[in-house]
PDB file of C-alpha atoms in Angstrom:
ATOM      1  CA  UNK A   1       0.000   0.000   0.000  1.00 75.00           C
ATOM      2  CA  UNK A   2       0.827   3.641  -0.601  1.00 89.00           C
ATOM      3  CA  UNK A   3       2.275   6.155   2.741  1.00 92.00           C
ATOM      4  CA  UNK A   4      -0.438   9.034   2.677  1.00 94.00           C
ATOM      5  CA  UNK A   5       0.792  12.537   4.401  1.00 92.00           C
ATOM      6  CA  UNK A   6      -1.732  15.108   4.927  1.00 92.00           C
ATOM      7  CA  UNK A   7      -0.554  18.658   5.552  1.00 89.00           C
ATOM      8  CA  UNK A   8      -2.943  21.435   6.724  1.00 89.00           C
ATOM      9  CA  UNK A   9      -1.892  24.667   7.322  1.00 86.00           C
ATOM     10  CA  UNK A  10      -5.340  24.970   9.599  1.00 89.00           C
ATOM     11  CA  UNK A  11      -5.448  23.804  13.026  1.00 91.00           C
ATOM     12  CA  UNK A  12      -7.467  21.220  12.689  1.00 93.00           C
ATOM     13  CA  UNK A  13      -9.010  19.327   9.335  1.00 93.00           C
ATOM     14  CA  UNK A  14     -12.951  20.606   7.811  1.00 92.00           C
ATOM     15  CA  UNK A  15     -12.344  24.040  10.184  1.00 89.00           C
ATOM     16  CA  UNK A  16     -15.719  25.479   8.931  1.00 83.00           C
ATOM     17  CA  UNK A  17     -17.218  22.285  10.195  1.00 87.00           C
ATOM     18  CA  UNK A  18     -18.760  21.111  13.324  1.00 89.00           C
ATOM     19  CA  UNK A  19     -15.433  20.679  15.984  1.00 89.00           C
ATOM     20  CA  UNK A  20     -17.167  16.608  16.698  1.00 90.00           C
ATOM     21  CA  UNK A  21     -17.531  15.273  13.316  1.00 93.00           C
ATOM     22  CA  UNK A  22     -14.010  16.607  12.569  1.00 93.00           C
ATOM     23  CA  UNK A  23     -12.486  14.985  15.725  1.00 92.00           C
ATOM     24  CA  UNK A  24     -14.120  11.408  14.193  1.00 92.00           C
ATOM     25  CA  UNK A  25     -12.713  12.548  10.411  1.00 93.00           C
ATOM     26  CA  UNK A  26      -9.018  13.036  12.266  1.00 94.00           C
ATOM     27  CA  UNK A  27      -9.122   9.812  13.747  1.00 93.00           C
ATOM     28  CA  UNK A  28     -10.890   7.717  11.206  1.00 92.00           C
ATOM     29  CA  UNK A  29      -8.166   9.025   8.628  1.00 94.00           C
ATOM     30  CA  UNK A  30      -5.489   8.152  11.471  1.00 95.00           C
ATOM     31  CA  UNK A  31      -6.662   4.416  12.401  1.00 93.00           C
ATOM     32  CA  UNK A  32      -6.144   4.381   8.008  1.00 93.00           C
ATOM     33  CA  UNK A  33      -2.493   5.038   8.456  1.00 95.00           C
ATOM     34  CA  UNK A  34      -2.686   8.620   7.208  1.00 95.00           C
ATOM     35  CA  UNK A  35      -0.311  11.224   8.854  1.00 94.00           C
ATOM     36  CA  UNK A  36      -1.471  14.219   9.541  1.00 94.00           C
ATOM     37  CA  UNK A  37      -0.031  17.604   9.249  1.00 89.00           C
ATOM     38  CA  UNK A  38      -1.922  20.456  11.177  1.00 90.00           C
ATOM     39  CA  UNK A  39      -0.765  23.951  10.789  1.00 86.00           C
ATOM     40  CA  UNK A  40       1.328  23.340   8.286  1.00 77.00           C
ATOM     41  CA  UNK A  41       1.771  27.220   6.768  1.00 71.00           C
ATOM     42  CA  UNK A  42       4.949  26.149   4.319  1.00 68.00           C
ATOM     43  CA  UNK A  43       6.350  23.367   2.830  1.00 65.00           C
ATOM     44  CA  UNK A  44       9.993  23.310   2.043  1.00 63.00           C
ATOM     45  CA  UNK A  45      10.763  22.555  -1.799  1.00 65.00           C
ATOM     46  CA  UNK A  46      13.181  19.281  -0.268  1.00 64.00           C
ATOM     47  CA  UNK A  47      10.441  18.268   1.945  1.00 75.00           C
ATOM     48  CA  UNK A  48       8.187  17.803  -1.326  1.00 78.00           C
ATOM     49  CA  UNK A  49      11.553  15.379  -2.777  1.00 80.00           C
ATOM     50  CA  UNK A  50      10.754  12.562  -0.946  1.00 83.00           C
ATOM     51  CA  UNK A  51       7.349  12.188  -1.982  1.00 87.00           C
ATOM     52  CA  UNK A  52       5.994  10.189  -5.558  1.00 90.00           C
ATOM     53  CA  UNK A  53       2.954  12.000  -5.890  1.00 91.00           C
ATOM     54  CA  UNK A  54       1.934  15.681  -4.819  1.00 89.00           C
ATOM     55  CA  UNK A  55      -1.991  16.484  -4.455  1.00 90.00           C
ATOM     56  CA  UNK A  56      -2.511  20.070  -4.091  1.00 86.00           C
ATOM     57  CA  UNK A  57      -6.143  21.030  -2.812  1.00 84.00           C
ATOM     58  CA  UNK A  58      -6.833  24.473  -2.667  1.00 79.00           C
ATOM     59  CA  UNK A  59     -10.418  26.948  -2.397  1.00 74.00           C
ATOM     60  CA  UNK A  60     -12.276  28.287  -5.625  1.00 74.00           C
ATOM     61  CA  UNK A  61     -11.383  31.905  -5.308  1.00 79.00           C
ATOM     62  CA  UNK A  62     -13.790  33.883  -7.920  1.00 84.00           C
ATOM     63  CA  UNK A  63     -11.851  36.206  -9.953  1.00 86.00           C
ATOM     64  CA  UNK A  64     -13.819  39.213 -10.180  1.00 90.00           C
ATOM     65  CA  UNK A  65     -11.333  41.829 -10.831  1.00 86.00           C
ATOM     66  CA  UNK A  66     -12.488  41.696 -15.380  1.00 89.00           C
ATOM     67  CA  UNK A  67     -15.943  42.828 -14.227  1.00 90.00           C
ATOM     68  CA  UNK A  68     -15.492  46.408 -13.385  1.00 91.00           C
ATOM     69  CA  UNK A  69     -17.854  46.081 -10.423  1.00 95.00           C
ATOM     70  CA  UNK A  70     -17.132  49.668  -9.187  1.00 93.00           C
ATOM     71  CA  UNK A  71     -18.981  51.024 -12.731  1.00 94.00           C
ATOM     72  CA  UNK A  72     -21.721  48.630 -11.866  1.00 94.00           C
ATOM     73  CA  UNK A  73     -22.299  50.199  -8.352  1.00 96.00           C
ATOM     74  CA  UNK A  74     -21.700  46.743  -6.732  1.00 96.00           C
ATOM     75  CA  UNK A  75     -20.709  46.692  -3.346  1.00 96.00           C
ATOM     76  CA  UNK A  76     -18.124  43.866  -2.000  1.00 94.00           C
ATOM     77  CA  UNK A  77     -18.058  42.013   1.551  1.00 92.00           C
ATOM     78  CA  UNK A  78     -15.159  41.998   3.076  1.00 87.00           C
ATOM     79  CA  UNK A  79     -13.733  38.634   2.371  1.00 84.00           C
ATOM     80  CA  UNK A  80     -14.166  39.610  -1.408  1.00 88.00           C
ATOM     81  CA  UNK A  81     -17.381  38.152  -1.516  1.00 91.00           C
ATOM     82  CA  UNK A  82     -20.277  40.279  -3.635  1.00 95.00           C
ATOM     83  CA  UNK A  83     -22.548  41.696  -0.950  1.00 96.00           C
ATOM     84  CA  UNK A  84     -26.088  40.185  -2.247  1.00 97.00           C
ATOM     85  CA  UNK A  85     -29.402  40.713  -0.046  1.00 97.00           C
ATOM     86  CA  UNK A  86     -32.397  38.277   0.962  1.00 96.00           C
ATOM     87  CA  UNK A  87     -33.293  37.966  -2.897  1.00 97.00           C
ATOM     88  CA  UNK A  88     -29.657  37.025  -4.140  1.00 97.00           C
ATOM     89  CA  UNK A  89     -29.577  40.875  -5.388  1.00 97.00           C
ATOM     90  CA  UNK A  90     -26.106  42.398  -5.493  1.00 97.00           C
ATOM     91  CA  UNK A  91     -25.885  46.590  -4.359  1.00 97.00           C
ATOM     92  CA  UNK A  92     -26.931  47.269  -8.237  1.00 97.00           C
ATOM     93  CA  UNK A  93     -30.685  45.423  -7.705  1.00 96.00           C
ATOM     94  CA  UNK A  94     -30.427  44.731 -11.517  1.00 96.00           C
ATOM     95  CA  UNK A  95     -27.927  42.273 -11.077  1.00 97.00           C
ATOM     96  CA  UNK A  96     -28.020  38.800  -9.068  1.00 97.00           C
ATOM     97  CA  UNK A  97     -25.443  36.502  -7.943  1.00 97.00           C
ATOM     98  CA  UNK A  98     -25.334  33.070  -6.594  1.00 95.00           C
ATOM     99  CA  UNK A  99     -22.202  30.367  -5.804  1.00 93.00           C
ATOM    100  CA  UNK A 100     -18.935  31.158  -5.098  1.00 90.00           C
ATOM    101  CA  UNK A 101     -19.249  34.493  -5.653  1.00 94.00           C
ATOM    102  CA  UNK A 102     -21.347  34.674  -2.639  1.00 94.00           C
ATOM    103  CA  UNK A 103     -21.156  31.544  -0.436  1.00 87.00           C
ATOM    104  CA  UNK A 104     -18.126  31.397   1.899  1.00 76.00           C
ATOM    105  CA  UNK A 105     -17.958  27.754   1.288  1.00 75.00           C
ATOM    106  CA  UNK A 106     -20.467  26.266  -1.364  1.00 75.00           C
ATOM    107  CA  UNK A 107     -21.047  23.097  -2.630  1.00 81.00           C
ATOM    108  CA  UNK A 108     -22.473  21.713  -6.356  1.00 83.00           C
ATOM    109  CA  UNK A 109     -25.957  21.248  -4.781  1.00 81.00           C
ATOM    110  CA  UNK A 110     -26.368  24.326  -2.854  1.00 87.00           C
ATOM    111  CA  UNK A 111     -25.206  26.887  -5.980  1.00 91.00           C
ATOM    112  CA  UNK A 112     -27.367  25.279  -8.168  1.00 91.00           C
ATOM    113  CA  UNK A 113     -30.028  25.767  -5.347  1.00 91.00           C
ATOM    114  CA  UNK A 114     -29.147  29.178  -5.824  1.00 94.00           C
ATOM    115  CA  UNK A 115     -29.053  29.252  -9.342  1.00 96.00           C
ATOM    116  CA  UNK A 116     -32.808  28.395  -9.758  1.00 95.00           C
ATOM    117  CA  UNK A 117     -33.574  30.892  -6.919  1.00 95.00           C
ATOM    118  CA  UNK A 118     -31.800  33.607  -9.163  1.00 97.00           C
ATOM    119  CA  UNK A 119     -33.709  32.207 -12.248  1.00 97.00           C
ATOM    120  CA  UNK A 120     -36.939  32.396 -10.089  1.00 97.00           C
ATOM    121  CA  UNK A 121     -36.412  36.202  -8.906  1.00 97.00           C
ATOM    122  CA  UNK A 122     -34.675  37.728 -12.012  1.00 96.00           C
ATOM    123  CA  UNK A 123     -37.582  36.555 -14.365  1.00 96.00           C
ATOM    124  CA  UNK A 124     -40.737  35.679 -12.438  1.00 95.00           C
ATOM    125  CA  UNK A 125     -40.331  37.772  -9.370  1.00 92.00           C
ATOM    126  CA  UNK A 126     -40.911  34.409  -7.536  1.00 94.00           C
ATOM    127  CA  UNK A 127     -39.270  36.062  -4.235  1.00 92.00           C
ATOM    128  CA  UNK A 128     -37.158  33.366  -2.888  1.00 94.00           C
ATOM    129  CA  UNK A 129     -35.002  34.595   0.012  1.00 94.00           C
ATOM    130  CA  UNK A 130     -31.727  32.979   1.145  1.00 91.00           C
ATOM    131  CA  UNK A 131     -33.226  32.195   4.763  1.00 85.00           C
ATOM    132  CA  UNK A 132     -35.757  29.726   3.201  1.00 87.00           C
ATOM    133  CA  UNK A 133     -33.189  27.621   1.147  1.00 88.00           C
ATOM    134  CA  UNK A 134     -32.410  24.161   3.154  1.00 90.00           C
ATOM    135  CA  UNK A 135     -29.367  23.333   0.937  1.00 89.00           C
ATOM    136  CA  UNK A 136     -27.569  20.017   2.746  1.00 91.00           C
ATOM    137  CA  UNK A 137     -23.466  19.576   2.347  1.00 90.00           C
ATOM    138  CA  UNK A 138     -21.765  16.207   2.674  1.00 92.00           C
ATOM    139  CA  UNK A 139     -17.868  15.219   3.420  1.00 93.00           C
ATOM    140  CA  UNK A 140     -17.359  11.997   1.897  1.00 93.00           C
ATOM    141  CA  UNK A 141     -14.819  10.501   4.755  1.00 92.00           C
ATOM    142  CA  UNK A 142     -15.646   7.249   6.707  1.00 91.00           C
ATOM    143  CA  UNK A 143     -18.095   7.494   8.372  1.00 93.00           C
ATOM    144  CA  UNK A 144     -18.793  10.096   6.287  1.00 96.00           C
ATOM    145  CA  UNK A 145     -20.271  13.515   7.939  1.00 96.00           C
ATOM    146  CA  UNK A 146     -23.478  15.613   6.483  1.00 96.00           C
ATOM    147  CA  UNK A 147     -24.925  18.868   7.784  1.00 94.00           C
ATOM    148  CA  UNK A 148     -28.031  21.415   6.961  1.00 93.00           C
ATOM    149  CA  UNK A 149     -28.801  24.728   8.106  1.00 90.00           C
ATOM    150  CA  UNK A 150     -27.269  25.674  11.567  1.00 89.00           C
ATOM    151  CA  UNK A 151     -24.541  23.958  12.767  1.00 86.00           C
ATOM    152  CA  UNK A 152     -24.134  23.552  16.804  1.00 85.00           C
ATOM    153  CA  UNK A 153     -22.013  25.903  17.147  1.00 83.00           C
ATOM    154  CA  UNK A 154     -24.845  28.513  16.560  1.00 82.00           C
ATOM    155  CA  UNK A 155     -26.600  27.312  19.534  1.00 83.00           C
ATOM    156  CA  UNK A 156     -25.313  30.092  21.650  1.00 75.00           C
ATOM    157  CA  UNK A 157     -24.969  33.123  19.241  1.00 77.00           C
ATOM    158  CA  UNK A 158     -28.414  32.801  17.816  1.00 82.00           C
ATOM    159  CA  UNK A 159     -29.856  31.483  21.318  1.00 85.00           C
ATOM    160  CA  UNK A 160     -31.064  28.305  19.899  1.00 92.00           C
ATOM    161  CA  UNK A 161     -31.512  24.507  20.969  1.00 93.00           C
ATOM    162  CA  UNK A 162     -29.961  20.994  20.728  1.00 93.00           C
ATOM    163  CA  UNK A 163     -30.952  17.817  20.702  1.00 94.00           C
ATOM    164  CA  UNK A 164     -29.003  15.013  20.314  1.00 94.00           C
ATOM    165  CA  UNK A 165     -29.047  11.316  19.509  1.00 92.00           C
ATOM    166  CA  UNK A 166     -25.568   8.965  19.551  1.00 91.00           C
ATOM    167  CA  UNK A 167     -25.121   5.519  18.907  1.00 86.00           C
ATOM    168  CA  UNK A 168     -21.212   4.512  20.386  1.00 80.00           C
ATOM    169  CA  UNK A 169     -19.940   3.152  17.472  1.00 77.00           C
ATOM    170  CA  UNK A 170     -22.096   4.227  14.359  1.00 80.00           C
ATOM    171  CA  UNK A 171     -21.887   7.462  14.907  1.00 90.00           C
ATOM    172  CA  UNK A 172     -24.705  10.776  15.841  1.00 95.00           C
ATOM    173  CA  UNK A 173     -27.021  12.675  15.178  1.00 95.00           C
ATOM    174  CA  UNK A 174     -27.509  17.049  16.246  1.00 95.00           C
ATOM    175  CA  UNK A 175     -30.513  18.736  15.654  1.00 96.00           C
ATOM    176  CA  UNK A 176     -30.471  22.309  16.243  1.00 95.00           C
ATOM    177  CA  UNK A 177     -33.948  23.775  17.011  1.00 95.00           C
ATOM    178  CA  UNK A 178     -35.925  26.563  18.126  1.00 93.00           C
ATOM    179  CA  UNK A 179     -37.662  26.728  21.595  1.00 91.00           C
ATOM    180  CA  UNK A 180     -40.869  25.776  19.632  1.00 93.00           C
ATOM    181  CA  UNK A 181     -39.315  22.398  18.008  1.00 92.00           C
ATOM    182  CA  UNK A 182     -38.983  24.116  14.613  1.00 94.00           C
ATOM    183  CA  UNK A 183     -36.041  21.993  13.065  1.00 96.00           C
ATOM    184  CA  UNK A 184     -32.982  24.682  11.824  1.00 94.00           C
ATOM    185  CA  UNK A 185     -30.273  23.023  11.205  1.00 94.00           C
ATOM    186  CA  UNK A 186     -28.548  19.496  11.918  1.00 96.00           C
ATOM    187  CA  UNK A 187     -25.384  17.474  11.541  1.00 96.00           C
ATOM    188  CA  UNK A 188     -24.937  14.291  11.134  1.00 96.00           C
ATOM    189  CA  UNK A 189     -22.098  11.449  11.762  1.00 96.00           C
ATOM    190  CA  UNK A 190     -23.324   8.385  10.130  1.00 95.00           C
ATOM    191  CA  UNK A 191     -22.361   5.406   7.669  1.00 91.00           C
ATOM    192  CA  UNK A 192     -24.826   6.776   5.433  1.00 93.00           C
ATOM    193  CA  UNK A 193     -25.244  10.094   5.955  1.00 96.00           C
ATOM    194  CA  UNK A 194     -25.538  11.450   2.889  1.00 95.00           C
ATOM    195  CA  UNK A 195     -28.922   9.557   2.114  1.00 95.00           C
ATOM    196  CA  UNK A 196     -30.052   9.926   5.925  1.00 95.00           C
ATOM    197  CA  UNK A 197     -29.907  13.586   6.045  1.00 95.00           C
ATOM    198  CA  UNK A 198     -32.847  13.935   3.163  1.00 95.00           C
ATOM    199  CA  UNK A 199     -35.368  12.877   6.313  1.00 95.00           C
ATOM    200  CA  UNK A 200     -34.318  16.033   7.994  1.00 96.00           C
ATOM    201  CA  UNK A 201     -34.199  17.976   5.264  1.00 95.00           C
ATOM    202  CA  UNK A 202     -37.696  16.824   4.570  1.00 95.00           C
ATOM    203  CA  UNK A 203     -38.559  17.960   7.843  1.00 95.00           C
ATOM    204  CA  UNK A 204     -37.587  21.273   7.507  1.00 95.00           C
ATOM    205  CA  UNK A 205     -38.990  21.810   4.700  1.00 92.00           C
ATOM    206  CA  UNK A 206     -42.755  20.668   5.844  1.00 92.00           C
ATOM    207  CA  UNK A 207     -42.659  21.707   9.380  1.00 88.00           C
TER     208      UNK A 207
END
């Protein structure tokens, strides 16, 4: 079999995910035989010598810069990011956006979720807002790791509620929720995640 080094230059591996499932992730990878590299801000070029094969994985950073957005009277965030309102309108309300122009972190499903918003409020007026859209992510690891909506870690910002359900070796289930049981957001650690978290987002979308 193949030696498998991961380097990170974050702290920990899937940062913008919930701190658990990342801890199972780690050590999942680990019991593999993976090493793991955290905080790993350079790599010297004879470092990279002793390895066959080099994978570099890096973020989709949207190159805006051709678009002249300051003649459009579009406003930016401050990660780069368009600034877009409820109705996926950028600061010129003639022009939408949607994906990684927007998102901090999108996936395939969840821009094209977007996209048919945008469709739906350029042409039709249709008034989808961002709020509404229940867009789930999955991280194909082993167990593999799915999520909707708010994440745990919201729980005390946005003064919500958790519930919980664990099984010790197959992995759990958090379901954030508001005082009234309305489902907001979950995460979920699970074999089959990625087909499991459809029930929730189900829920959330008929509650």
């Amino acid at each position: 079999g193949s030696k498998v080094t991961l380097s990170d230059s974050a702290d920990r591996l899937l940062p913008l995910h919930d701190s658990r499932a990342a801890k199972i992730a780690t050590e999942s990878l680990l019991r593999d035989g993976v090493q793991i590299e955290l905080s790993s801000e350079k790599v010297a070029q004879e470092d990279l010598r002793k390895y066959d094969c080099v994978i570099l994985c890096s973020p989709r950073v949207p190159d805006l810069n051709p678009l002249s957005l300051d003649e459009a009277k579009i406003a930016l965030e401050l990660d780069g990011r368009l600034c877009v309102n409820e109705k996926f309108q950028t600061t010129n309300p003639r022009i939408f956006a949607c994906g990684s122009v927007i998102s901090r972190e999108p996936s395939a499903h969840e821009s094209q979720a977007q996209a048919r918003c945008v469709i739906g409020n350029a042409l039709f007026l249709a008034g989808h807002v961002q709020s509404e859209l229940v867009s789930p992510r999955v991280i194909y690891t082993d167990p593999e790791i799915a999520t909707v909506g708010f994440t745990p870690e919201d729980t005390a910002a946005q003064s919500l509620e958790e519930t919980s359900l664990e099984h010790p070796d197959q992995g759990y289930l958090r379901i954030v929720h508001n005082r009234k049981g309305d489902i907001l957001g979950a995460v979920m650690v699970a074999r089959n995640a990625s087909e499991l978290i459809g029930e929730i987002v189900l829920a959330m979308n008929h509650q």
